[in-house]
Amino acid sequence: MSNIKVINPATEELVTTIAADTEETIAEKYALLRKGQPAWAARPLSERLACIEQFYNLLEAEKETISLSLTTEMGKPLQQARNEINGARGRIRFFIDHSEKWLSPEWVNSEGGTKEKITYEPLGVIANISAWNYPYLIGVNVIIPALIGGNAVFYKPSEFTLLTGQHIRDMIYKAGVPENVFQMAAGGGAVGGMLLELPLDGYFFTGSYKTGQYIASKVAPKMVPCQLELGGKDPLYVADDVEDIDKVAEAALEGVVYNNGQSCCAVERIYVQEKVYDAFVQSISAQSAKLVVGDPTDPSTEIGPLSRKEQADFLKSQIDDAVGKGATIVAGGNPVPAKGYFISPTILTGVNHSMAVMKAESFGPVIGIQKVANDEEATQLMLDTEYGLTAAVYSSDFDRAEKIMQLMNTGTVYWNCCDRVSAGLPWSGRKHSGLGATLSFAGIRAFVQPKAWHLRG
Ligand code: NDP
């Protein structure tokens, strides 16, 4: 059994080591889940919901401990770790309050010779292979509705947030979910690969396009549901009629750098109409220069380290590529600690779509800003991407913004806001950003299968 090192990205110090699963332990855990799932599904929905309510309460009770643990292993500023747990609780509340409506049997026709109804049955034992950037938020998107729907869950957190994975597992058990209904797989990509070899009844993945595409190809012959929540290259357009350019710049900057820029729906490229371009660039650069980069446990810190060392190198290569092709760095160089995977928030102008920073997902506090002549040019550039997660338009005129939003081939559009997710709305990506939806009614129904009943007599 190999050991996984948990490294604090702010200090590069070893926090602890955790034993990885092996083929044998994965097979044992799978056998447990297969055995436990039918009894869990047979329990009344109210009993399953009572366990989830307990989990909801535990997240609040243990918030300080688990927030610090999350910050220690992945580097997000501590207040943002607390915010993530608050956000996760909000999503759980949505699932508790709305699941009965979407999972109860429905009579389509209850009169006459043939009666007809629909019931919703669990998929069975499902896998949740998850990313490290928001482990609570993306974890609850899958784990909670899957358990409520009567499934057993084989949960593989990222090896970069294993402590959080363990906290989630322990709180799930403490909340009353039996061990033969929820199991955690500890390990890296190889352990994720072991889950792909099992005859599971559904695969729910959050992560990169590259891994998602591989998983989809492995799962396809099994003919079971496979949902993918993948990356993005989300555009934000600033039209020339915005009322307060400083406020727009502030919102855009937050969309770029929140969670150290490691959000699937982070603002990844900005287009600004030429009349307001100079004012916008000046404002966002000045605000960026004031961002405090440093120890993520210090309350004054706004940007912590990146979670992985390779990511800092990757971002530097995107910056070098852009500068090599003619871009200008207009903000960057904020002081960063000598140790740790830190990168100064960097703003580039003079960019175009020949540069990687405008086409490939950055996933860090780096942004390119491109000047455009009008809405048509902005629309064309916004659509020039393989991704389709979100797109944002800032304008004081809704009709003008709506025309652009209607043309976006994305799962989500924003008017005068960005980088946000709501439990009541479906969260879905198009093209290389994913398949299927979580959250909302769609994210409850995703974990069950309908059965049609034709009843005579
Ligand atoms: P990865 O694709 O690298 O990893 C995701 C998960 O897959 C991890 O648990 C990883 O394990 C596992 N994995 C890696 N290789 C394999 C394999 N061969 N077989 C099975 N499992 C495997 O993504 P990241 O963790 O780096 O996450 C960042 C990406 O996630 C970004 O692209 C981001 O945009 C996207 N994302 C999308 C969201 C959305 O809602 N659309 C939300 C959050 C993130 P391990 O980490 O242990 O190596």
Short mmCIF file of C-alpha atoms and ligand atoms in Angstrom, two decimals:
data_model
loop_
_atom_site.label_atom_id
_atom_site.label_comp_id
_atom_site.label_asym_id
_atom_site.label_seq_id
_atom_site.Cartn_x
_atom_site.Cartn_y
_atom_site.Cartn_z
CA MET A 1 0.00 0.00 0.00
CA SER A 2 1.61 3.31 -1.02
CA ASN A 3 1.39 6.50 0.97
CA ILE A 4 0.09 9.82 -0.31
CA LYS A 5 1.85 12.91 0.98
CA VAL A 6 -0.38 15.80 2.01
CA ILE A 7 1.66 18.96 1.38
CA ASN A 8 0.71 22.44 2.56
CA PRO A 9 0.97 24.52 -0.66
CA ALA A 10 1.60 27.72 1.34
CA THR A 11 4.68 26.34 3.10
CA GLU A 12 5.62 23.25 1.05
CA GLU A 13 5.74 21.37 4.36
CA LEU A 14 4.52 17.82 4.81
CA VAL A 15 1.24 17.83 6.74
CA THR A 16 0.72 14.08 6.96
CA THR A 17 0.72 10.92 4.89
CA ILE A 18 -2.34 8.83 4.09
CA ALA A 19 -2.37 5.22 2.92
CA ALA A 20 -3.71 4.77 -0.59
CA ASP A 21 -6.20 2.07 -1.48
CA THR A 22 -5.16 -1.00 -3.43
CA GLU A 23 -7.07 -3.19 -5.89
CA GLU A 24 -7.91 -5.50 -2.97
CA THR A 25 -9.25 -2.79 -0.64
CA ILE A 26 -11.21 -1.21 -3.51
CA ALA A 27 -12.80 -4.59 -4.27
CA GLU A 28 -13.71 -5.05 -0.58
CA LYS A 29 -15.27 -1.59 -0.39
CA TYR A 30 -17.22 -2.22 -3.57
CA ALA A 31 -18.58 -5.51 -2.22
CA LEU A 32 -19.74 -3.71 0.94
CA LEU A 33 -21.55 -1.06 -1.07
CA ARG A 34 -23.22 -3.56 -3.37
CA LYS A 35 -24.54 -5.41 -0.33
CA GLY A 36 -25.68 -2.31 1.57
CA GLN A 37 -27.41 -0.36 -1.18
CA PRO A 38 -30.77 -2.25 -1.40
CA ALA A 39 -31.49 -1.82 2.33
CA TRP A 40 -30.65 1.89 2.12
CA ALA A 41 -32.98 2.28 -0.87
CA ALA A 42 -35.72 0.44 1.02
CA ARG A 43 -35.63 2.91 3.88
CA PRO A 44 -38.30 5.62 3.71
CA LEU A 45 -37.17 8.85 2.09
CA SER A 46 -37.80 10.64 5.40
CA GLU A 47 -35.15 8.49 7.12
CA ARG A 48 -32.57 9.18 4.44
CA LEU A 49 -33.39 12.89 4.64
CA ALA A 50 -32.95 12.79 8.43
CA CYS A 51 -29.36 11.57 7.96
CA ILE A 52 -28.68 14.37 5.49
CA GLU A 53 -30.13 16.90 7.96
CA GLN A 54 -27.61 15.59 10.51
CA PHE A 55 -24.78 16.01 8.02
CA TYR A 56 -25.99 19.59 7.38
CA ASN A 57 -25.80 20.29 11.13
CA LEU A 58 -22.37 18.68 11.47
CA LEU A 59 -20.92 20.92 8.77
CA GLU A 60 -21.91 23.91 10.89
CA ALA A 61 -20.71 22.38 14.16
CA GLU A 62 -17.31 21.43 12.71
CA LYS A 63 -16.88 24.41 10.42
CA GLU A 64 -13.78 25.88 12.03
CA THR A 65 -11.85 22.60 12.11
CA ILE A 66 -12.74 21.52 8.61
CA SER A 67 -12.17 24.99 7.10
CA LEU A 68 -8.66 25.09 8.50
CA SER A 69 -7.99 21.60 7.23
CA LEU A 70 -9.15 22.59 3.72
CA THR A 71 -6.99 25.72 3.72
CA THR A 72 -4.00 23.73 4.95
CA GLU A 73 -4.17 21.18 2.15
CA MET A 74 -5.26 23.29 -0.82
CA GLY A 75 -4.39 26.87 0.07
CA LYS A 76 -7.66 28.82 -0.30
CA PRO A 77 -7.94 31.81 2.08
CA LEU A 78 -9.52 30.64 5.33
CA GLN A 79 -12.58 32.88 5.04
CA GLN A 80 -13.21 31.42 1.57
CA ALA A 81 -13.01 27.93 3.07
CA ARG A 82 -15.71 28.95 5.57
CA ASN A 83 -17.73 30.48 2.72
CA GLU A 84 -17.48 27.21 0.83
CA ILE A 85 -18.91 25.28 3.75
CA ASN A 86 -21.73 27.82 4.14
CA GLY A 87 -22.41 27.48 0.41
CA ALA A 88 -22.43 23.70 0.63
CA ARG A 89 -24.97 23.88 3.47
CA GLY A 90 -27.16 26.12 1.30
CA ARG A 91 -27.13 23.49 -1.44
CA ILE A 92 -27.91 20.70 1.04
CA ARG A 93 -30.85 22.71 2.36
CA PHE A 94 -32.15 22.96 -1.21
CA PHE A 95 -31.91 19.17 -1.65
CA ILE A 96 -33.61 18.50 1.70
CA ASP A 97 -36.46 20.88 0.89
CA HIS A 98 -37.06 19.81 -2.73
CA SER A 99 -36.26 16.11 -3.05
CA GLU A 100 -39.64 14.78 -1.99
CA LYS A 101 -41.33 16.74 -4.77
CA TRP A 102 -39.07 15.34 -7.48
CA LEU A 103 -38.74 11.75 -6.19
CA SER A 104 -42.33 10.92 -5.23
CA PRO A 105 -44.39 8.61 -7.46
CA GLU A 106 -46.54 10.44 -10.00
CA TRP A 107 -49.92 9.29 -11.25
CA VAL A 108 -50.13 10.24 -14.89
CA ASN A 109 -53.54 8.62 -15.28
CA SER A 110 -55.40 7.29 -12.25
CA GLU A 111 -58.81 6.63 -13.85
CA GLY A 112 -60.26 4.26 -16.45
CA GLY A 113 -59.24 0.76 -17.43
CA THR A 114 -55.49 1.31 -17.49
CA LYS A 115 -53.87 3.30 -14.74
CA GLU A 116 -50.42 4.76 -15.29
CA LYS A 117 -47.78 6.02 -12.91
CA ILE A 118 -44.08 6.84 -12.75
CA THR A 119 -41.77 5.90 -9.91
CA TYR A 120 -38.16 6.96 -9.47
CA GLU A 121 -35.70 4.24 -8.56
CA PRO A 122 -32.06 4.66 -7.53
CA LEU A 123 -29.34 3.89 -10.05
CA GLY A 124 -27.60 1.55 -7.56
CA VAL A 125 -23.95 1.98 -6.58
CA ILE A 126 -22.48 5.09 -8.14
CA ALA A 127 -18.97 6.58 -8.31
CA ASN A 128 -18.18 10.19 -7.55
CA ILE A 129 -14.72 11.09 -8.84
CA SER A 130 -14.10 14.62 -7.67
CA ALA A 131 -11.75 17.60 -8.04
CA TRP A 132 -9.86 19.53 -5.35
CA ASN A 133 -10.84 23.15 -5.98
CA TYR A 134 -14.21 23.17 -4.15
CA PRO A 135 -14.36 19.72 -2.57
CA TYR A 136 -17.37 20.52 -0.37
CA LEU A 137 -19.43 22.23 -3.05
CA ILE A 138 -18.79 19.76 -5.84
CA GLY A 139 -18.93 16.89 -3.34
CA VAL A 140 -22.42 17.75 -2.12
CA ASN A 141 -23.67 18.27 -5.70
CA VAL A 142 -23.33 14.51 -6.14
CA ILE A 143 -23.10 12.78 -2.76
CA ILE A 144 -26.20 14.37 -1.23
CA PRO A 145 -28.78 13.84 -4.01
CA ALA A 146 -27.30 10.39 -4.70
CA LEU A 147 -27.82 9.30 -1.08
CA ILE A 148 -31.25 10.92 -0.87
CA GLY A 149 -32.23 9.03 -4.03
CA GLY A 150 -31.31 5.69 -2.41
CA ASN A 151 -27.93 5.06 -4.02
CA ALA A 152 -24.73 3.88 -2.40
CA VAL A 153 -21.75 6.13 -3.16
CA PHE A 154 -18.15 5.25 -3.89
CA TYR A 155 -16.47 8.62 -3.38
CA LYS A 156 -13.00 9.39 -4.71
CA PRO A 157 -11.84 12.80 -3.59
CA SER A 158 -8.78 14.25 -5.27
CA GLU A 159 -5.47 13.20 -3.75
CA PHE A 160 -4.90 16.96 -3.20
CA THR A 161 -7.86 17.22 -0.79
CA LEU A 162 -7.74 13.88 0.95
CA LEU A 163 -8.08 15.32 4.46
CA THR A 164 -11.31 16.96 3.36
CA GLY A 165 -12.41 13.68 1.80
CA GLN A 166 -11.85 12.00 5.15
CA HIS A 167 -13.80 14.72 6.99
CA ILE A 168 -16.71 14.31 4.58
CA ARG A 169 -16.65 10.52 5.04
CA ASP A 170 -16.47 10.77 8.84
CA MET A 171 -19.31 13.29 9.05
CA ILE A 172 -21.45 11.20 6.68
CA TYR A 173 -21.02 8.21 9.03
CA LYS A 174 -21.60 10.36 12.11
CA ALA A 175 -24.82 11.55 10.46
CA GLY A 176 -26.12 7.97 10.40
CA VAL A 177 -25.34 6.83 6.86
CA PRO A 178 -24.10 3.21 7.17
CA GLU A 179 -20.59 2.28 6.10
CA ASN A 180 -22.00 -0.12 3.53
CA VAL A 181 -23.70 2.82 1.80
CA PHE A 182 -20.78 5.25 1.59
CA GLN A 183 -17.12 4.47 1.03
CA MET A 184 -14.13 6.64 0.21
CA ALA A 185 -11.36 5.60 -2.16
CA ALA A 186 -8.01 7.12 -1.20
CA GLY A 187 -5.50 7.63 -3.97
CA GLY A 188 -4.58 9.43 -7.15
CA GLY A 189 -5.58 8.86 -10.76
CA ALA A 190 -4.65 5.18 -10.60
CA VAL A 191 -7.22 4.59 -7.86
CA GLY A 192 -9.78 6.54 -9.90
CA GLY A 193 -8.91 4.13 -12.71
CA MET A 194 -9.76 1.18 -10.43
CA LEU A 195 -13.29 2.56 -10.01
CA LEU A 196 -13.62 2.63 -13.79
CA GLU A 197 -12.96 -1.12 -13.87
CA LEU A 198 -15.84 -1.88 -11.46
CA PRO A 199 -19.36 -2.64 -12.67
CA LEU A 200 -20.83 0.48 -11.10
CA ASP A 201 -24.26 1.83 -12.02
CA GLY A 202 -23.28 5.43 -12.73
CA TYR A 203 -20.24 7.69 -12.89
CA PHE A 204 -20.34 11.31 -11.77
CA PHE A 205 -17.12 13.14 -12.46
CA THR A 206 -15.85 16.66 -11.80
CA GLY A 207 -12.47 17.60 -13.22
CA SER A 208 -10.61 18.44 -16.37
CA TYR A 209 -11.74 17.86 -19.95
CA LYS A 210 -8.78 15.55 -20.53
CA THR A 211 -9.67 13.18 -17.69
CA GLY A 212 -13.39 13.56 -18.35
CA GLN A 213 -12.99 12.51 -21.95
CA TYR A 214 -10.99 9.46 -20.86
CA ILE A 215 -13.60 8.52 -18.27
CA ALA A 216 -16.43 8.91 -20.79
CA SER A 217 -14.62 6.56 -23.18
CA LYS A 218 -14.08 3.95 -20.44
CA VAL A 219 -17.66 4.13 -19.15
CA ALA A 220 -19.39 4.15 -22.56
CA PRO A 221 -19.43 0.33 -23.05
CA LYS A 222 -21.01 -0.14 -19.63
CA MET A 223 -24.16 1.70 -20.84
CA VAL A 224 -24.70 3.44 -17.50
CA PRO A 225 -25.17 7.17 -16.83
CA CYS A 226 -21.96 9.17 -17.01
CA GLN A 227 -22.11 12.83 -16.01
CA LEU A 228 -19.16 15.15 -16.49
CA GLU A 229 -18.63 18.59 -14.97
CA LEU A 230 -15.53 19.90 -16.67
CA GLY A 231 -13.48 23.01 -17.20
CA GLY A 232 -14.21 26.30 -18.91
CA LYS A 233 -12.75 29.35 -20.61
CA ASP A 234 -15.52 31.64 -19.47
CA PRO A 235 -15.76 35.06 -21.16
CA LEU A 236 -16.94 38.34 -19.67
CA TYR A 237 -17.94 41.26 -21.89
CA VAL A 238 -18.09 44.89 -20.75
CA ALA A 239 -20.31 46.97 -23.04
CA ASP A 240 -19.83 50.74 -23.42
CA ASP A 241 -23.02 51.64 -21.54
CA VAL A 242 -22.04 50.33 -18.09
CA GLU A 243 -22.77 52.88 -15.41
CA ASP A 244 -19.96 52.38 -12.91
CA ILE A 245 -16.75 51.11 -14.48
CA ASP A 246 -14.99 50.70 -11.10
CA LYS A 247 -17.74 48.44 -9.82
CA VAL A 248 -17.67 46.36 -12.99
CA ALA A 249 -13.88 46.08 -12.75
CA GLU A 250 -14.18 45.05 -9.10
CA ALA A 251 -16.72 42.33 -9.91
CA ALA A 252 -14.67 41.07 -12.87
CA LEU A 253 -11.49 40.96 -10.78
CA GLU A 254 -13.23 38.99 -8.07
CA GLY A 255 -14.44 36.57 -10.74
CA VAL A 256 -10.84 36.15 -11.87
CA VAL A 257 -9.09 35.71 -8.53
CA TYR A 258 -11.62 34.23 -6.07
CA ASN A 259 -10.39 30.84 -4.81
CA ASN A 260 -7.00 31.85 -6.23
CA GLY A 261 -8.60 31.71 -9.68
CA GLN A 262 -9.22 27.98 -9.37
CA SER A 263 -12.96 27.97 -10.08
CA CYS A 264 -14.54 26.12 -12.96
CA CYS A 265 -16.65 29.23 -13.66
CA ALA A 266 -13.90 31.76 -12.99
CA VAL A 267 -13.70 34.66 -15.42
CA GLU A 268 -11.02 33.44 -17.85
CA ARG A 269 -11.02 36.16 -20.56
CA ILE A 270 -12.39 39.68 -20.74
CA TYR A 271 -13.56 41.70 -23.76
CA VAL A 272 -14.16 45.43 -23.37
CA GLN A 273 -15.83 47.83 -25.81
CA GLU A 274 -13.25 50.38 -26.98
CA LYS A 275 -14.98 53.48 -25.50
CA VAL A 276 -14.60 52.17 -21.95
CA TYR A 277 -11.50 50.02 -22.49
CA ASP A 278 -8.85 52.39 -21.07
CA ALA A 279 -10.91 53.24 -18.00
CA PHE A 280 -11.62 49.55 -17.35
CA VAL A 281 -7.99 48.48 -17.73
CA GLN A 282 -6.83 51.28 -15.43
CA SER A 283 -9.38 50.42 -12.77
CA ILE A 284 -8.90 46.65 -12.75
CA SER A 285 -5.09 47.04 -12.76
CA ALA A 286 -5.15 49.47 -9.83
CA GLN A 287 -7.46 47.18 -7.87
CA SER A 288 -5.36 44.13 -8.70
CA ALA A 289 -2.18 45.83 -7.48
CA LYS A 290 -3.78 46.15 -4.03
CA LEU A 291 -4.59 42.43 -3.66
CA VAL A 292 -2.79 40.89 -0.70
CA VAL A 293 -1.08 37.62 -1.60
CA GLY A 294 0.21 35.48 1.23
CA ASP A 295 -0.50 33.15 4.15
CA PRO A 296 -4.05 31.88 3.55
CA THR A 297 -4.73 31.65 7.30
CA ASP A 298 -4.07 35.40 7.72
CA PRO A 299 -7.45 37.23 7.62
CA SER A 300 -6.01 40.04 5.47
CA THR A 301 -4.94 37.63 2.69
CA GLU A 302 -7.02 37.73 -0.50
CA ILE A 303 -4.95 35.35 -2.61
CA GLY A 304 -3.30 32.23 -1.25
CA PRO A 305 -1.02 29.78 -3.02
CA LEU A 306 -2.07 27.65 -5.95
CA SER A 307 -2.88 24.13 -4.89
CA ARG A 308 -0.31 22.39 -7.03
CA LYS A 309 3.24 23.32 -7.91
CA GLU A 310 2.86 22.40 -11.60
CA GLN A 311 -0.03 24.86 -11.89
CA ALA A 312 2.23 27.83 -11.07
CA ASP A 313 4.64 26.70 -13.81
CA PHE A 314 1.73 26.25 -16.24
CA LEU A 315 0.48 29.80 -15.63
CA LYS A 316 3.95 31.24 -16.06
CA SER A 317 4.14 29.45 -19.42
CA GLN A 318 0.80 31.02 -20.48
CA ILE A 319 2.10 34.48 -19.49
CA ASP A 320 5.38 33.91 -21.36
CA ASP A 321 3.51 32.71 -24.45
CA ALA A 322 1.32 35.84 -24.45
CA VAL A 323 4.22 38.25 -23.85
CA GLY A 324 6.23 36.47 -26.54
CA LYS A 325 3.38 37.12 -28.99
CA GLY A 326 3.11 40.81 -28.11
CA ALA A 327 0.97 41.08 -24.96
CA THR A 328 1.76 43.59 -22.20
CA ILE A 329 1.67 42.88 -18.47
CA VAL A 330 -0.27 45.78 -16.92
CA ALA A 331 -0.60 44.32 -13.43
CA GLY A 332 1.54 41.75 -11.67
CA GLY A 333 4.45 41.74 -9.33
CA ASN A 334 2.50 41.93 -6.05
CA PRO A 335 4.83 40.70 -3.30
CA VAL A 336 4.57 36.92 -2.80
CA PRO A 337 6.16 34.76 -0.08
CA ALA A 338 9.42 33.05 -1.05
CA LYS A 339 8.15 29.58 -0.12
CA GLY A 340 4.95 28.04 -1.42
CA TYR A 341 3.22 27.81 -4.79
CA PHE A 342 2.39 31.51 -5.07
CA ILE A 343 1.89 33.55 -8.20
CA SER A 344 1.19 37.26 -8.39
CA PRO A 345 -2.20 38.10 -9.96
CA THR A 346 -1.38 39.05 -13.53
CA ILE A 347 -3.34 41.12 -16.06
CA LEU A 348 -2.39 41.09 -19.73
CA THR A 349 -3.51 43.49 -22.45
CA GLY A 350 -2.81 43.47 -26.17
CA VAL A 351 -3.95 39.86 -26.23
CA ASN A 352 -5.61 37.93 -29.06
CA HIS A 353 -6.84 34.42 -29.78
CA SER A 354 -3.47 33.21 -31.06
CA MET A 355 -2.39 33.19 -27.40
CA ALA A 356 -2.96 30.26 -25.06
CA VAL A 357 -4.18 32.58 -22.29
CA MET A 358 -7.28 33.39 -24.39
CA LYS A 359 -7.99 29.82 -25.52
CA ALA A 360 -6.81 27.24 -22.94
CA GLU A 361 -8.17 27.07 -19.39
CA SER A 362 -5.84 29.00 -17.04
CA PHE A 363 -7.31 28.04 -13.65
CA GLY A 364 -5.38 30.69 -11.75
CA PRO A 365 -5.22 34.45 -11.11
CA VAL A 366 -4.18 35.37 -14.66
CA ILE A 367 -6.38 37.18 -17.17
CA GLY A 368 -6.18 38.64 -20.68
CA ILE A 369 -8.24 41.71 -21.64
CA GLN A 370 -9.03 42.29 -25.32
CA LYS A 371 -10.43 45.48 -26.85
CA VAL A 372 -13.47 45.07 -29.16
CA ALA A 373 -15.24 47.47 -31.50
CA ASN A 374 -18.83 46.41 -30.83
CA ASP A 375 -21.22 43.72 -29.53
CA GLU A 376 -20.85 41.67 -32.74
CA GLU A 377 -17.09 41.37 -32.38
CA ALA A 378 -17.45 40.57 -28.68
CA THR A 379 -20.02 37.87 -29.45
CA GLN A 380 -17.84 36.31 -32.11
CA LEU A 381 -14.84 36.16 -29.77
CA MET A 382 -16.88 34.88 -26.85
CA LEU A 383 -18.08 32.01 -29.05
CA ASP A 384 -14.55 31.19 -30.24
CA THR A 385 -13.91 28.42 -27.71
CA GLU A 386 -14.15 24.67 -27.28
CA TYR A 387 -15.74 25.17 -23.88
CA GLY A 388 -19.31 26.07 -22.91
CA LEU A 389 -19.71 26.59 -19.18
CA THR A 390 -20.68 30.23 -18.52
CA ALA A 391 -20.63 33.66 -20.20
CA ALA A 392 -21.19 37.09 -18.63
CA VAL A 393 -22.37 40.39 -20.10
CA TYR A 394 -22.14 43.71 -18.28
CA SER A 395 -24.43 46.38 -19.74
CA SER A 396 -27.07 48.73 -18.36
CA ASP A 397 -29.44 47.63 -21.14
CA PHE A 398 -31.03 44.22 -20.57
CA ASP A 399 -32.32 43.87 -24.15
CA ARG A 400 -28.83 44.46 -25.50
CA ALA A 401 -27.30 41.96 -23.08
CA GLU A 402 -30.07 39.43 -23.72
CA LYS A 403 -29.31 39.35 -27.47
CA ILE A 404 -25.74 38.28 -26.66
CA MET A 405 -26.74 35.84 -23.92
CA GLN A 406 -29.18 34.10 -26.27
CA LEU A 407 -26.35 33.42 -28.70
CA MET A 408 -24.03 31.89 -26.09
CA ASN A 409 -23.62 28.12 -26.35
CA THR A 410 -23.12 27.75 -22.58
CA GLY A 411 -25.01 26.08 -19.74
CA THR A 412 -25.16 29.37 -17.81
CA VAL A 413 -25.36 33.06 -18.73
CA TYR A 414 -24.97 36.05 -16.42
CA TRP A 415 -26.18 39.62 -16.75
CA ASN A 416 -24.25 42.09 -14.57
CA CYS A 417 -22.83 39.29 -12.44
CA CYS A 418 -20.38 36.42 -12.88
CA ASP A 419 -18.75 33.39 -11.23
CA ARG A 420 -21.83 32.29 -9.30
CA VAL A 421 -23.80 29.06 -8.90
CA SER A 422 -27.33 28.71 -7.52
CA ALA A 423 -28.76 25.51 -6.03
CA GLY A 424 -32.12 26.15 -7.71
CA LEU A 425 -30.66 26.35 -11.23
CA PRO A 426 -29.19 23.50 -13.27
CA TRP A 427 -25.40 23.54 -13.36
CA SER A 428 -24.27 22.19 -16.70
CA GLY A 429 -21.55 22.58 -19.28
CA ARG A 430 -21.76 22.22 -23.03
CA LYS A 431 -19.12 21.01 -25.51
CA HIS A 432 -15.84 20.36 -23.63
CA SER A 433 -17.35 21.73 -20.41
CA GLY A 434 -19.38 18.62 -19.75
CA LEU A 435 -22.43 16.43 -20.04
CA GLY A 436 -25.53 16.38 -17.85
CA ALA A 437 -26.51 18.68 -14.99
CA THR A 438 -26.29 18.86 -11.22
CA LEU A 439 -28.30 21.04 -8.80
CA SER A 440 -31.96 22.08 -9.32
CA PHE A 441 -34.63 19.48 -10.12
CA ALA A 442 -32.28 18.11 -12.80
CA GLY A 443 -29.60 17.36 -10.20
CA ILE A 444 -32.10 15.44 -8.06
CA ARG A 445 -33.49 13.41 -10.96
CA ALA A 446 -29.95 12.69 -12.26
CA PHE A 447 -29.48 10.04 -9.56
CA VAL A 448 -32.67 8.08 -10.18
CA GLN A 449 -34.21 6.27 -13.12
CA PRO A 450 -37.90 6.44 -14.03
CA LYS A 451 -40.03 3.31 -14.15
CA ALA A 452 -43.29 3.45 -16.10
CA TRP A 453 -46.19 1.43 -14.62
CA HIS A 454 -49.14 0.35 -16.85
CA LEU A 455 -51.77 -1.09 -14.48
CA ARG A 456 -54.93 -2.91 -15.50
CA GLY A 457 -57.42 -4.66 -13.25
P1 NDP B 1 -8.45 16.19 -12.95
O1 NDP B 1 -9.17 15.83 -14.18
O2 NDP B 1 -6.99 16.17 -12.95
O3 NDP B 1 -8.89 15.23 -11.74
C1 NDP B 1 -10.23 15.06 -11.34
C2 NDP B 1 -10.38 13.75 -10.59
O4 NDP B 1 -10.10 12.66 -11.47
C3 NDP B 1 -9.40 13.62 -9.43
O5 NDP B 1 -10.02 12.90 -8.38
C4 NDP B 1 -8.28 12.81 -10.07
O6 NDP B 1 -7.48 12.14 -9.13
C5 NDP B 1 -9.09 11.84 -10.91
N1 NDP B 1 -8.35 11.20 -11.98
C6 NDP B 1 -7.21 11.63 -12.61
N2 NDP B 1 -6.85 10.75 -13.57
C7 NDP B 1 -7.78 9.74 -13.56
C8 NDP B 1 -7.95 8.55 -14.31
N3 NDP B 1 -7.11 8.21 -15.27
N4 NDP B 1 -9.00 7.75 -14.03
C9 NDP B 1 -9.89 8.10 -13.06
N5 NDP B 1 -9.77 9.20 -12.30
C10 NDP B 1 -8.73 10.03 -12.56
O7 NDP B 1 -9.00 17.63 -12.53
P2 NDP B 1 -8.55 18.55 -11.32
O8 NDP B 1 -8.72 17.80 -10.05
O9 NDP B 1 -7.24 19.15 -11.62
O10 NDP B 1 -9.68 19.66 -11.34
C11 NDP B 1 -9.57 20.84 -12.08
C12 NDP B 1 -10.53 20.79 -13.25
O11 NDP B 1 -11.85 20.56 -12.77
C13 NDP B 1 -10.60 22.11 -13.99
O12 NDP B 1 -10.60 21.86 -15.37
C14 NDP B 1 -11.92 22.69 -13.54
O13 NDP B 1 -12.45 23.62 -14.44
C15 NDP B 1 -12.76 21.47 -13.39
N6 NDP B 1 -13.92 21.69 -12.53
C16 NDP B 1 -15.16 21.76 -13.09
C17 NDP B 1 -16.28 22.03 -12.33
C18 NDP B 1 -17.64 22.14 -12.94
O14 NDP B 1 -18.61 22.18 -12.18
N7 NDP B 1 -17.79 22.17 -14.24
C19 NDP B 1 -16.17 22.29 -10.88
C20 NDP B 1 -14.83 22.18 -10.40
C21 NDP B 1 -13.75 21.90 -11.20
P3 NDP B 1 -6.28 12.91 -8.39
O15 NDP B 1 -6.63 14.36 -8.23
O16 NDP B 1 -6.20 12.22 -7.10
O17 NDP B 1 -5.08 12.76 -9.25
#
